[in-house]
Coordinates of C-alpha atoms (C1' of nucleotides) and ligand atoms in Angstrom, one line a residue:
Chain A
X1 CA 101.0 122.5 93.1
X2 CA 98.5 120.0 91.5
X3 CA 97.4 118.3 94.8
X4 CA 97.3 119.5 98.1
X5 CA 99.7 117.1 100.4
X6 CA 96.7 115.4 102.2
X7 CA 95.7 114.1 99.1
X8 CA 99.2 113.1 98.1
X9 CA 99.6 111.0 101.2
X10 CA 95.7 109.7 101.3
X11 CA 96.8 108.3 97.4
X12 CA 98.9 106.2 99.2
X13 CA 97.3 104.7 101.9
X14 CA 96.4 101.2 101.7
X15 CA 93.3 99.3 103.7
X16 CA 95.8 98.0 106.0
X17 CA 96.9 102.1 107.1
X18 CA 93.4 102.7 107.0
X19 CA 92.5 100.2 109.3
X20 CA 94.9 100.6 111.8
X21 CA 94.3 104.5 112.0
X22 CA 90.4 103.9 112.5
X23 CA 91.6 101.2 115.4
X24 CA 94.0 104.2 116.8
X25 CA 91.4 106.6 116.9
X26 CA 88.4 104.2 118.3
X27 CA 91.1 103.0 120.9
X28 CA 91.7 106.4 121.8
X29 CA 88.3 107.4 122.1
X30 CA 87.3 104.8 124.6
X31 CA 89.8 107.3 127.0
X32 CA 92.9 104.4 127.6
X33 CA 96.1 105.2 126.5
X34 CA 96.7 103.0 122.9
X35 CA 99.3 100.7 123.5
X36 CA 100.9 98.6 120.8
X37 CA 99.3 95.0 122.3
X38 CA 96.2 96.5 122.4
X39 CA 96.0 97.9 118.8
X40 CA 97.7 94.6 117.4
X41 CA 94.8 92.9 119.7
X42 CA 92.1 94.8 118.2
X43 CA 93.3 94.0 115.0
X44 CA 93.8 90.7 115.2
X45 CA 97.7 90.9 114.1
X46 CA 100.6 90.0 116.3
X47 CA 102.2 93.0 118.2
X48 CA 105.3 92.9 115.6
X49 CA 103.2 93.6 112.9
X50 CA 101.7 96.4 115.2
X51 CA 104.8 98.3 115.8
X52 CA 106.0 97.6 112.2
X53 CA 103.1 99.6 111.2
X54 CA 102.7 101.8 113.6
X55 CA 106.6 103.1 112.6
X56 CA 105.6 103.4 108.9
X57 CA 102.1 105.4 109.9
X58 CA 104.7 107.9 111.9
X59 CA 107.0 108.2 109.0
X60 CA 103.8 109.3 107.1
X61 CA 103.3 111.6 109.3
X62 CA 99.7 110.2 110.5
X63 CA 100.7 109.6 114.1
X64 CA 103.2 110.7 116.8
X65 CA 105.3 107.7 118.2
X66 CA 108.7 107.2 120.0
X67 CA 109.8 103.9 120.8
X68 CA 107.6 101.9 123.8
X69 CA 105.5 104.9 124.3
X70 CA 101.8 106.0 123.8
X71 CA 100.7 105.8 119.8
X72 CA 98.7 109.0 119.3
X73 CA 97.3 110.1 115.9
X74 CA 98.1 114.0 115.1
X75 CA 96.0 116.1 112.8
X76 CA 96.3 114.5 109.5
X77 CA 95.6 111.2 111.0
X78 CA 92.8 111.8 112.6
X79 CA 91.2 113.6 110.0
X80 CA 92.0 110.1 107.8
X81 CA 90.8 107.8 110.2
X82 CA 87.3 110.0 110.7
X83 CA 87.1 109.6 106.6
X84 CA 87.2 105.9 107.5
X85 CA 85.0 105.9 110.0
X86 CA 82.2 108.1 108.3
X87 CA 82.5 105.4 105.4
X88 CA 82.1 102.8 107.8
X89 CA 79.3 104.5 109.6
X90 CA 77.2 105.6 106.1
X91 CA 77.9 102.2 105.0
X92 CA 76.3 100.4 108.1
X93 CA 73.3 102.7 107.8
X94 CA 73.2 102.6 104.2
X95 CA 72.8 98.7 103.8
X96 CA 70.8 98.5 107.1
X97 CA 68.3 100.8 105.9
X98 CA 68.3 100.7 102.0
X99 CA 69.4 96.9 101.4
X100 CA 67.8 95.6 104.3
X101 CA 70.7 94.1 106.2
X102 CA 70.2 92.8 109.7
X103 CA 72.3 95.4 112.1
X104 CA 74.3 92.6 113.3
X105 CA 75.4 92.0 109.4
X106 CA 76.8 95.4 108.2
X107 CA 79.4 95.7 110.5
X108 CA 81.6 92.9 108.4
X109 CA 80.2 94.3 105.2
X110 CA 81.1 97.7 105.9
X111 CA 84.5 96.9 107.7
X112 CA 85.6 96.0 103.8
X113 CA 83.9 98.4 101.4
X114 CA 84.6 101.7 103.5
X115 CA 88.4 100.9 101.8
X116 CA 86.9 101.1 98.5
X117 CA 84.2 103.9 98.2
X118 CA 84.4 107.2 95.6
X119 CA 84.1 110.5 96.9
X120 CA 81.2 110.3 94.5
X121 CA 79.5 106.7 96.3
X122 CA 79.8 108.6 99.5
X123 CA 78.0 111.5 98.8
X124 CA 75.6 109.7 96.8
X125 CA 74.7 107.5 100.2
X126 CA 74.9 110.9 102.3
X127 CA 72.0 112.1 99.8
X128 CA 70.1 109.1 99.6
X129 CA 70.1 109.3 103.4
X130 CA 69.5 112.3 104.0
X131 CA 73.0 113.7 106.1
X132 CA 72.0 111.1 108.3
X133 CA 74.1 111.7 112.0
X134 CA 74.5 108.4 113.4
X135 CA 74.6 104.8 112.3
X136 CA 72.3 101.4 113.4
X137 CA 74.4 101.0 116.5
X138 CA 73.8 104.6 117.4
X139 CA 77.4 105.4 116.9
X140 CA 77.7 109.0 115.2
X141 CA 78.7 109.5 111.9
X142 CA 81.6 112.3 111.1
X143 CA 81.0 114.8 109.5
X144 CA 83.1 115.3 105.8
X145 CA 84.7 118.2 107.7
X146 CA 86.0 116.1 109.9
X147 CA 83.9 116.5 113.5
X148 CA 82.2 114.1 115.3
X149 CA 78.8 114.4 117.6
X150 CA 80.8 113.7 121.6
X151 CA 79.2 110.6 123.1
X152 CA 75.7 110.6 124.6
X153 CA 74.0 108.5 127.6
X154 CA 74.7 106.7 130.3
X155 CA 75.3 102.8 131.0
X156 CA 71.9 101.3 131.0
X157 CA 73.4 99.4 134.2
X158 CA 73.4 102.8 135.9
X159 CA 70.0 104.2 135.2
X160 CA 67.4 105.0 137.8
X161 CA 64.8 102.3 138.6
X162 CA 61.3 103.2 137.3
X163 CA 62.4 106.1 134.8
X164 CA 61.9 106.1 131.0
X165 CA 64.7 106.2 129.0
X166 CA 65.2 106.2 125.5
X167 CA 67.9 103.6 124.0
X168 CA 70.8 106.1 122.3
X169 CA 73.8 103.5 121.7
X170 CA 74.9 100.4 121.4
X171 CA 78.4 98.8 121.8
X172 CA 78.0 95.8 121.7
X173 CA 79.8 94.9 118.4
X174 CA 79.4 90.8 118.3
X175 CA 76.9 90.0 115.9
X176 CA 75.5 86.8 117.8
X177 CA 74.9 89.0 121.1
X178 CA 73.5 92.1 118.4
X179 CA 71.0 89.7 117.2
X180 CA 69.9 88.6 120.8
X181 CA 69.8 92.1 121.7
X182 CA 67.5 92.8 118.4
X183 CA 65.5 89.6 119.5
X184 CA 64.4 91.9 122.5
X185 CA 63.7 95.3 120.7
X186 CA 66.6 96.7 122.3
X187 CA 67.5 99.2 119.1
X188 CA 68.1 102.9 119.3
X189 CA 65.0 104.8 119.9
X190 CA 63.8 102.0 122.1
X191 CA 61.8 103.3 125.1
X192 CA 63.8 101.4 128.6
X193 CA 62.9 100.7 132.0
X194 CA 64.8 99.2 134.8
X195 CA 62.7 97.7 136.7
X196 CA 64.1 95.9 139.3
X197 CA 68.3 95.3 139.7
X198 CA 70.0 91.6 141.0
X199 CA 72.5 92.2 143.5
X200 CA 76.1 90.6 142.9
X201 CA 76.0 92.6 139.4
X202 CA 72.9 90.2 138.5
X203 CA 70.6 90.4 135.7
X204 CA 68.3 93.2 135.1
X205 CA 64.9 92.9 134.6
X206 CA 63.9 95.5 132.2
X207 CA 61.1 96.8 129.9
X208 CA 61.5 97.2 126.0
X209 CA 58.8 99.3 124.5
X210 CA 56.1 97.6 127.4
X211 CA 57.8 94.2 127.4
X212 CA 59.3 92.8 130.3
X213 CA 62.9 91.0 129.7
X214 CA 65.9 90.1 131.2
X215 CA 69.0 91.8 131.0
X216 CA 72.6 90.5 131.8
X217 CA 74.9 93.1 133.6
X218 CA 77.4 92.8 131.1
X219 CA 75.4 93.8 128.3
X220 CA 73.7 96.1 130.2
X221 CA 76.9 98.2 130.8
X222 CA 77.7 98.5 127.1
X223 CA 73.6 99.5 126.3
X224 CA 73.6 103.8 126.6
X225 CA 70.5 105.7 127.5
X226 CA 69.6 108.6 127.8
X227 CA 66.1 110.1 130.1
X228 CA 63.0 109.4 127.9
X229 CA 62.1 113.1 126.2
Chain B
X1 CA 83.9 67.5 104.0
X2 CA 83.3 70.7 106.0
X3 CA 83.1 72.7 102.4
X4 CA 83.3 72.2 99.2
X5 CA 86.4 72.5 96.8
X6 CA 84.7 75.1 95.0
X7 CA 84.2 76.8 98.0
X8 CA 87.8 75.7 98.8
X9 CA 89.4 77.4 96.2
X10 CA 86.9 80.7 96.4
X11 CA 88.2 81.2 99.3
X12 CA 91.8 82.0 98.5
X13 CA 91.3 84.5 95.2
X14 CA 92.5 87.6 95.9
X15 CA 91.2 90.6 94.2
X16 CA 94.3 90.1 91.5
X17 CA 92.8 86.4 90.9
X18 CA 89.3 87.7 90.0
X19 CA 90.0 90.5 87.7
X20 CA 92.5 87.9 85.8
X21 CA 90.0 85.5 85.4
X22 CA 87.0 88.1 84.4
X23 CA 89.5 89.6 81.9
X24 CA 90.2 86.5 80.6
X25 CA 86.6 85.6 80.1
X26 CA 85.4 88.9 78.3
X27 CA 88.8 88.4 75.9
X28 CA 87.6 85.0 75.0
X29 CA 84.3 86.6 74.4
X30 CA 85.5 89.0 72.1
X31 CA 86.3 85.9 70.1
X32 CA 89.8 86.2 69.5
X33 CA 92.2 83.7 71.2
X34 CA 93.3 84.9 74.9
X35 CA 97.6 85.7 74.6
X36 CA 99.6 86.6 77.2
X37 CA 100.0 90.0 76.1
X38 CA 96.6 90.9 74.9
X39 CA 95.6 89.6 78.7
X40 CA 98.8 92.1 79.9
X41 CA 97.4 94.9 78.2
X42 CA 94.0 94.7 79.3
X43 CA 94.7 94.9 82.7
X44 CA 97.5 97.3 82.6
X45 CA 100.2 94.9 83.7
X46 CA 103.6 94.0 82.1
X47 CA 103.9 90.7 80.2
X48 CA 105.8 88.8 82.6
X49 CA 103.8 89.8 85.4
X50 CA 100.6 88.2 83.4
X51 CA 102.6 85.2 82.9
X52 CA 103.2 84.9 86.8
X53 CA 99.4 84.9 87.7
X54 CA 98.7 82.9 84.6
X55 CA 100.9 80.3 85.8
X56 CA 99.6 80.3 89.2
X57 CA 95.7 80.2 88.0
X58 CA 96.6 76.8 86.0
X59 CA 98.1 75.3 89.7
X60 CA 94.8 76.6 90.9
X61 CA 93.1 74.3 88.7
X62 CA 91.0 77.5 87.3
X63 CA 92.7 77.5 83.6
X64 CA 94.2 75.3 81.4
X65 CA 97.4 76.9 80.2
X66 CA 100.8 75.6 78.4
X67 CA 103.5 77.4 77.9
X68 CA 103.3 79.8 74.8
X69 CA 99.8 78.8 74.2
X70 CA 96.9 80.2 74.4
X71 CA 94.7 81.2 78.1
X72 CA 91.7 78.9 78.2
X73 CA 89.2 79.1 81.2
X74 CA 87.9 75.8 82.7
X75 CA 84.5 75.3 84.4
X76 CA 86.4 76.2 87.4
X77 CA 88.2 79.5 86.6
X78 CA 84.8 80.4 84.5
X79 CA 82.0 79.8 87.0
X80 CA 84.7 82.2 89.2
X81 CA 84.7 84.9 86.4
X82 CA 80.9 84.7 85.2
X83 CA 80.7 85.3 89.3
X84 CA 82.7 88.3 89.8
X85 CA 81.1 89.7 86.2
X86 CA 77.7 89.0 87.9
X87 CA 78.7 91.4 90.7
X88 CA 80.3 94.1 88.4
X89 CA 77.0 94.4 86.4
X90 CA 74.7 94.1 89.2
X91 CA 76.7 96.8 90.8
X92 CA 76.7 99.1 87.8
X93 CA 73.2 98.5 87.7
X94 CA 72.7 99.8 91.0
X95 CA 74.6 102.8 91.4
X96 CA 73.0 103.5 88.7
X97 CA 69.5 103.6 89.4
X98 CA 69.7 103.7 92.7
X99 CA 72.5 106.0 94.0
X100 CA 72.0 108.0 90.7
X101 CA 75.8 107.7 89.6
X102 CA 76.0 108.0 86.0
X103 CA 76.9 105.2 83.5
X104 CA 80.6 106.4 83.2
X105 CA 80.8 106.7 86.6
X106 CA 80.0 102.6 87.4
X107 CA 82.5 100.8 86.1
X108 CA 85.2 102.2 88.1
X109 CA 83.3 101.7 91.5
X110 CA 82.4 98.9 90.8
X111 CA 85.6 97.2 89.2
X112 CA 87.1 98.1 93.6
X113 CA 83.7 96.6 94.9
X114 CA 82.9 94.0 93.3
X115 CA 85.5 92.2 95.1
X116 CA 84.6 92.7 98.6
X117 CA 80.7 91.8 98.0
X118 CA 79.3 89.2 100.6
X119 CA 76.6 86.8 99.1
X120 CA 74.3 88.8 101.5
X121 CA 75.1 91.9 100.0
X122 CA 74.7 90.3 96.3
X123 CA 71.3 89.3 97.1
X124 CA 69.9 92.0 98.5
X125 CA 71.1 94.2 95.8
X126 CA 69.2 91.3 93.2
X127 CA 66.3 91.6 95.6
X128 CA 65.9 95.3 95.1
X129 CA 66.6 95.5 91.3
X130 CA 64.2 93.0 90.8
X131 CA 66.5 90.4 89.5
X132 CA 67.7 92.4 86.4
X133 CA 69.0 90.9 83.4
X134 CA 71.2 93.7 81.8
X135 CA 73.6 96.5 83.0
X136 CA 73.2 100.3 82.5
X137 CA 75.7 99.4 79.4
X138 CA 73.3 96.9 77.9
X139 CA 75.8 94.0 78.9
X140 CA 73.8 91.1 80.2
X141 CA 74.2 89.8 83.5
X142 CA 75.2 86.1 84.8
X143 CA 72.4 84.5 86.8
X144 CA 73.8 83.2 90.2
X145 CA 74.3 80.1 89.0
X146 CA 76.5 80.8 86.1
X147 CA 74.5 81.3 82.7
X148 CA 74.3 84.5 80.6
X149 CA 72.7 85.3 77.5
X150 CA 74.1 85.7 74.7
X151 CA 75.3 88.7 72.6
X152 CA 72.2 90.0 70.6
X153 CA 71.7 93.2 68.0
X154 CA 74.7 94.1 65.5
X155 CA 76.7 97.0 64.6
X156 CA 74.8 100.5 64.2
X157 CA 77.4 100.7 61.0
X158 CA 75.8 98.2 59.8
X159 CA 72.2 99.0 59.9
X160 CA 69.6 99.4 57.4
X161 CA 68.9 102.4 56.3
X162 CA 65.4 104.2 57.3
X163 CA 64.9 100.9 59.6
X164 CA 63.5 101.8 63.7
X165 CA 66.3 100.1 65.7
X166 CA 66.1 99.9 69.2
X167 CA 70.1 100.2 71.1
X168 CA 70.8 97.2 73.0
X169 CA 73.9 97.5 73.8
X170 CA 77.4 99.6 73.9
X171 CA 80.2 98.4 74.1
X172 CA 82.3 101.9 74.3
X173 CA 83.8 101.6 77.5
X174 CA 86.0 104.8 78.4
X175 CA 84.4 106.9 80.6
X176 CA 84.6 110.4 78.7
X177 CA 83.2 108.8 75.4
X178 CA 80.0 107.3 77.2
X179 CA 79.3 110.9 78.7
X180 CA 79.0 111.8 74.8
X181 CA 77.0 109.2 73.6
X182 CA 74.9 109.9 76.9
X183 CA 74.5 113.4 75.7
X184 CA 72.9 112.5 72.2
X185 CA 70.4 110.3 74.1
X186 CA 72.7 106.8 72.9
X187 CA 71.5 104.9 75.9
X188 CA 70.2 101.2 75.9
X189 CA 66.4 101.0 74.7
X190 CA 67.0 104.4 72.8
X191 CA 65.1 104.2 69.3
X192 CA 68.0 104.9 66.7
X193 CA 67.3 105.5 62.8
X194 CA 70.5 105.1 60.2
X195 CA 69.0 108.4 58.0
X196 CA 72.5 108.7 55.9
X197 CA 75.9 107.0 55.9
X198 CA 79.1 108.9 54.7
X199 CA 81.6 107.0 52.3
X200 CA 85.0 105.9 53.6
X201 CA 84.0 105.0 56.7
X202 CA 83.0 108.6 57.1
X203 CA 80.3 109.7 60.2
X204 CA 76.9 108.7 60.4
X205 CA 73.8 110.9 60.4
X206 CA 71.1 109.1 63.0
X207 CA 68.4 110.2 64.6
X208 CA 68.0 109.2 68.0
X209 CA 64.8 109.7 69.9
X210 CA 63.4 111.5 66.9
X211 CA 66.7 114.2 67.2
X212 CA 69.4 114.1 64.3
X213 CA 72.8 113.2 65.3
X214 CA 75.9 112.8 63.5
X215 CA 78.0 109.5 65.4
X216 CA 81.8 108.9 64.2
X217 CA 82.4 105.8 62.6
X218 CA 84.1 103.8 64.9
X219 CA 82.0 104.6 68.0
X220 CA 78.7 103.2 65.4
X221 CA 80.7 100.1 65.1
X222 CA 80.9 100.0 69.3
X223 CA 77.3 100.5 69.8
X224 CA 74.6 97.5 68.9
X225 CA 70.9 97.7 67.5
X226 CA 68.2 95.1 67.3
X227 CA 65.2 95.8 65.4
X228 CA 62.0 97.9 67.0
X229 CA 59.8 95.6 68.1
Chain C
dC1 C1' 117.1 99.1 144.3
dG2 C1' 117.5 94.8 142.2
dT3 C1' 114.9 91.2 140.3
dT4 C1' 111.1 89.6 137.7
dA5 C1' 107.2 89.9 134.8
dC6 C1' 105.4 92.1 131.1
dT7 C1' 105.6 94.8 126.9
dT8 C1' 107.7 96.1 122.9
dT9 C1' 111.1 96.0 119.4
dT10 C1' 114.3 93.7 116.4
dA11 C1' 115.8 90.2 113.3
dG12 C1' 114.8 87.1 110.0
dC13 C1' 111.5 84.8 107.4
dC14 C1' 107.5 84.2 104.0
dA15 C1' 103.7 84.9 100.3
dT16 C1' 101.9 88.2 97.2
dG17 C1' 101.9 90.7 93.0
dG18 C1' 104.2 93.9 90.8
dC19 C1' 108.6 95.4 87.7
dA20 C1' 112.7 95.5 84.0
dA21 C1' 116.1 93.1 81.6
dA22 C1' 117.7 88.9 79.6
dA23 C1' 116.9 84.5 77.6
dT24 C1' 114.1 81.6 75.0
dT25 C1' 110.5 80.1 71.9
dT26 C1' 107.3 80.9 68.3
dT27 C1' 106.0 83.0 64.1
dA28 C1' 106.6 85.3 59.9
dA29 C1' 109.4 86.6 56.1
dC30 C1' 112.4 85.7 52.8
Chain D
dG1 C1' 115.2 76.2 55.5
dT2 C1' 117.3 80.1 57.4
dT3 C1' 116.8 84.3 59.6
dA4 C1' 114.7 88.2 61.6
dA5 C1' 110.9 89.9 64.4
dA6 C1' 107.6 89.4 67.8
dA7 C1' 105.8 87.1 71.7
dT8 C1' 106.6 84.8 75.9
dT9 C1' 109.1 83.2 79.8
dT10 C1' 112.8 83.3 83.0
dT11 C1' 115.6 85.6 86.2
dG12 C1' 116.3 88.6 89.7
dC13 C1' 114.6 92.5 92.0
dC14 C1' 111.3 95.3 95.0
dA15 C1' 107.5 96.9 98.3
dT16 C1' 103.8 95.3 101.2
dG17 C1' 102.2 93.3 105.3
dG18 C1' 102.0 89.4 107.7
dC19 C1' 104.5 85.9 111.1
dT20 C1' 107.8 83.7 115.0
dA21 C1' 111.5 83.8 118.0
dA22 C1' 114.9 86.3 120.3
dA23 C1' 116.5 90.6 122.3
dA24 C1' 115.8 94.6 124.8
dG25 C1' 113.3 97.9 127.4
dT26 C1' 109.8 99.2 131.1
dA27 C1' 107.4 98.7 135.2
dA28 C1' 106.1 96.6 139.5
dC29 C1' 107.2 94.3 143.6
dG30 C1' 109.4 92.9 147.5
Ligands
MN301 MN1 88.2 97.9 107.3
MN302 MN1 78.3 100.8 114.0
MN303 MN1 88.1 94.5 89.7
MN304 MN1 78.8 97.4 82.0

DNA sequence: CGTTACTTTTAGCCATGGCAAAATTTTAAC
DNA sequence: GTTAAAATTTTGCCATGGCTAAAAGTAACG
């Protein structure tokens, strides 16, 4: 045989399939069961389009569906939507670091080139990089093989008061709140201390690197640490 | 007005729009009038399918096209094309000195990327090439706002004999041909010496970097000289 | 356990950008 | 000028990936 049958069906896959297995499997990570409104909400597409492709993914043979029921990405579908997310997460790093883009731009940069990168652009990012493991955001970067660093750190809203911890991810993915959140040094690497908590889920007042700031509870939730070195 | 109609129209290309438009510039470059089917066969497509896209371009208000006649580009359609050429070479400028790809590797990638390139992503990529003014292929880059220089050198057939030429340009553009002429050092800036011609358009002997080479005919005719300084 | 609210699928539509085959126009040859 | 060849357009088709509205299934509540 000429090519090996994952490469016959990756031929074929368009940025649309792409896209929709990278929301399966970031869905799926976040441990809730991936229903079709909430991968046609992430998406931004109505929940017919949704099932429409969800049904031609399964005839592809990139996820396991039945009718009203869980949408769960099998082998070969995970494997492509890791591809797609190592693109995305090289990318982000890539432009951050090389090119100089703020890390609230290369999210919308990335979310369209990682459809049309070589084999040969990838691995000449990887190089230039240096097999780096995880992106601006702190999200990790698959491997080409396929496996991906688990997740790391806890909820900044749940750390202990007066201990130093060092910033390991952000999830934040809205670039006006990314910027803010760069406004205050809070970046991966950052050295954190929670100072003092609000009650009623109030603001936290926090130090960045020495500098005292305030934190929202919201953000604070989606800002992971882990106990300074 | 919210945005302009330049910006109006931009906003609707698709990736099929742009690569009609840049193909019809480089045809009408090439100086011979731009038909439907020379327009067809550059891109790979069937006749009518050109004349579908060709008719939708004119309602665009980016060509001026009657039936039969011949494909002109207005100032619309060409500031669009002299755009999307601008990112091509910039990007085949880069991969190339940056990410190390080599000059018959660029034009693919960057035929798929130039179409998904923010106006962040453009400038940043000028920034760092230091706002360059030809491709790895010698072809000169648009400025942003729509100017490009014009063709310079002539035909290595035509040469002088025993004259120091300096390559400015090749136009060769399939990919396995451009990793030959790589091999005998044929690269933009390369010093090139016409020591012998052969009669009936028989193969050159040249020296290039001070090494003798013998070039086919009709890959001398593809590659242009300009004097040593 | 039946009714209601919510989710999901189905049905039918649309725009895009391809194609092949047939019809038409232009061009070139006589 | 007529005719044959070549180029171009028209016609009708297809796949893709959206959408809305209507139908159907699932789940939750009283
Ligand atoms: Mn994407
Ligand atoms: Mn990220
Ligand atoms: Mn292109
Ligand atoms: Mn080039």
């Amino acid at each position: 045989m000429a090519k090996s049958n994952a490469a016959l069906i990756k031929s074929r896959l368009s940025a649309a399939h792409e896209d929709y297995l990278k929301a399966i499997y970031i869905l799926g990570a976040q441990g809730a069961p991936v229903t079709n409104s909430a991968l046609a909400e992430f998406l931004g597409v109505s929940p017919a389009s949704a099932t429409n492709m969800v049904k031609k993914l399964d005839e592809l043979g990139l996820v396991e569906y039945e009718k009203y029921r869980e949408i769960l990405l099998n082998d070969s579908g995970r494997r492509v939507a890791l591809e797609v997310l190592r693109h995305h997460r090289l990318l982000e790093l890539y432009l951050h670091e090389q090119l100089n883009l703020t890390w609230d731009q290369v999210h919308d940069e990335a979310e369209r080139l990682e459809h049309v990168m070589s084999d040969v652009l990838e691995d000449a990012i990887t190089a230039a990089l240096g097999d780096p493991t995880h992106d601006p955001h702190g999200d990790p970067i698959p491997t080409k093989d396929g496996r991906i660093a688990p997740v790391e750190g806890m909820p900044l809203s749940q750390a202990e008061p007066r201990q130093a911890y060092r910033l390991v991810r952000v999830l934040v993915q809205d670039a006006k709140r990314l910027t803010y959140l760069g406004s205050m040094g809070l970046y991966p690497n950052a050295t954190v201390i929670l100072s003092k908590r609000s009650p009623f889920d109030g603001p936290l007042l926090i130090e960045v690197n020495d500098e005292p700031q305030a934190l929202d509870y919201r953000l604070a939730r989606q800002i992971l640490v882990a106990p300074a070195a």
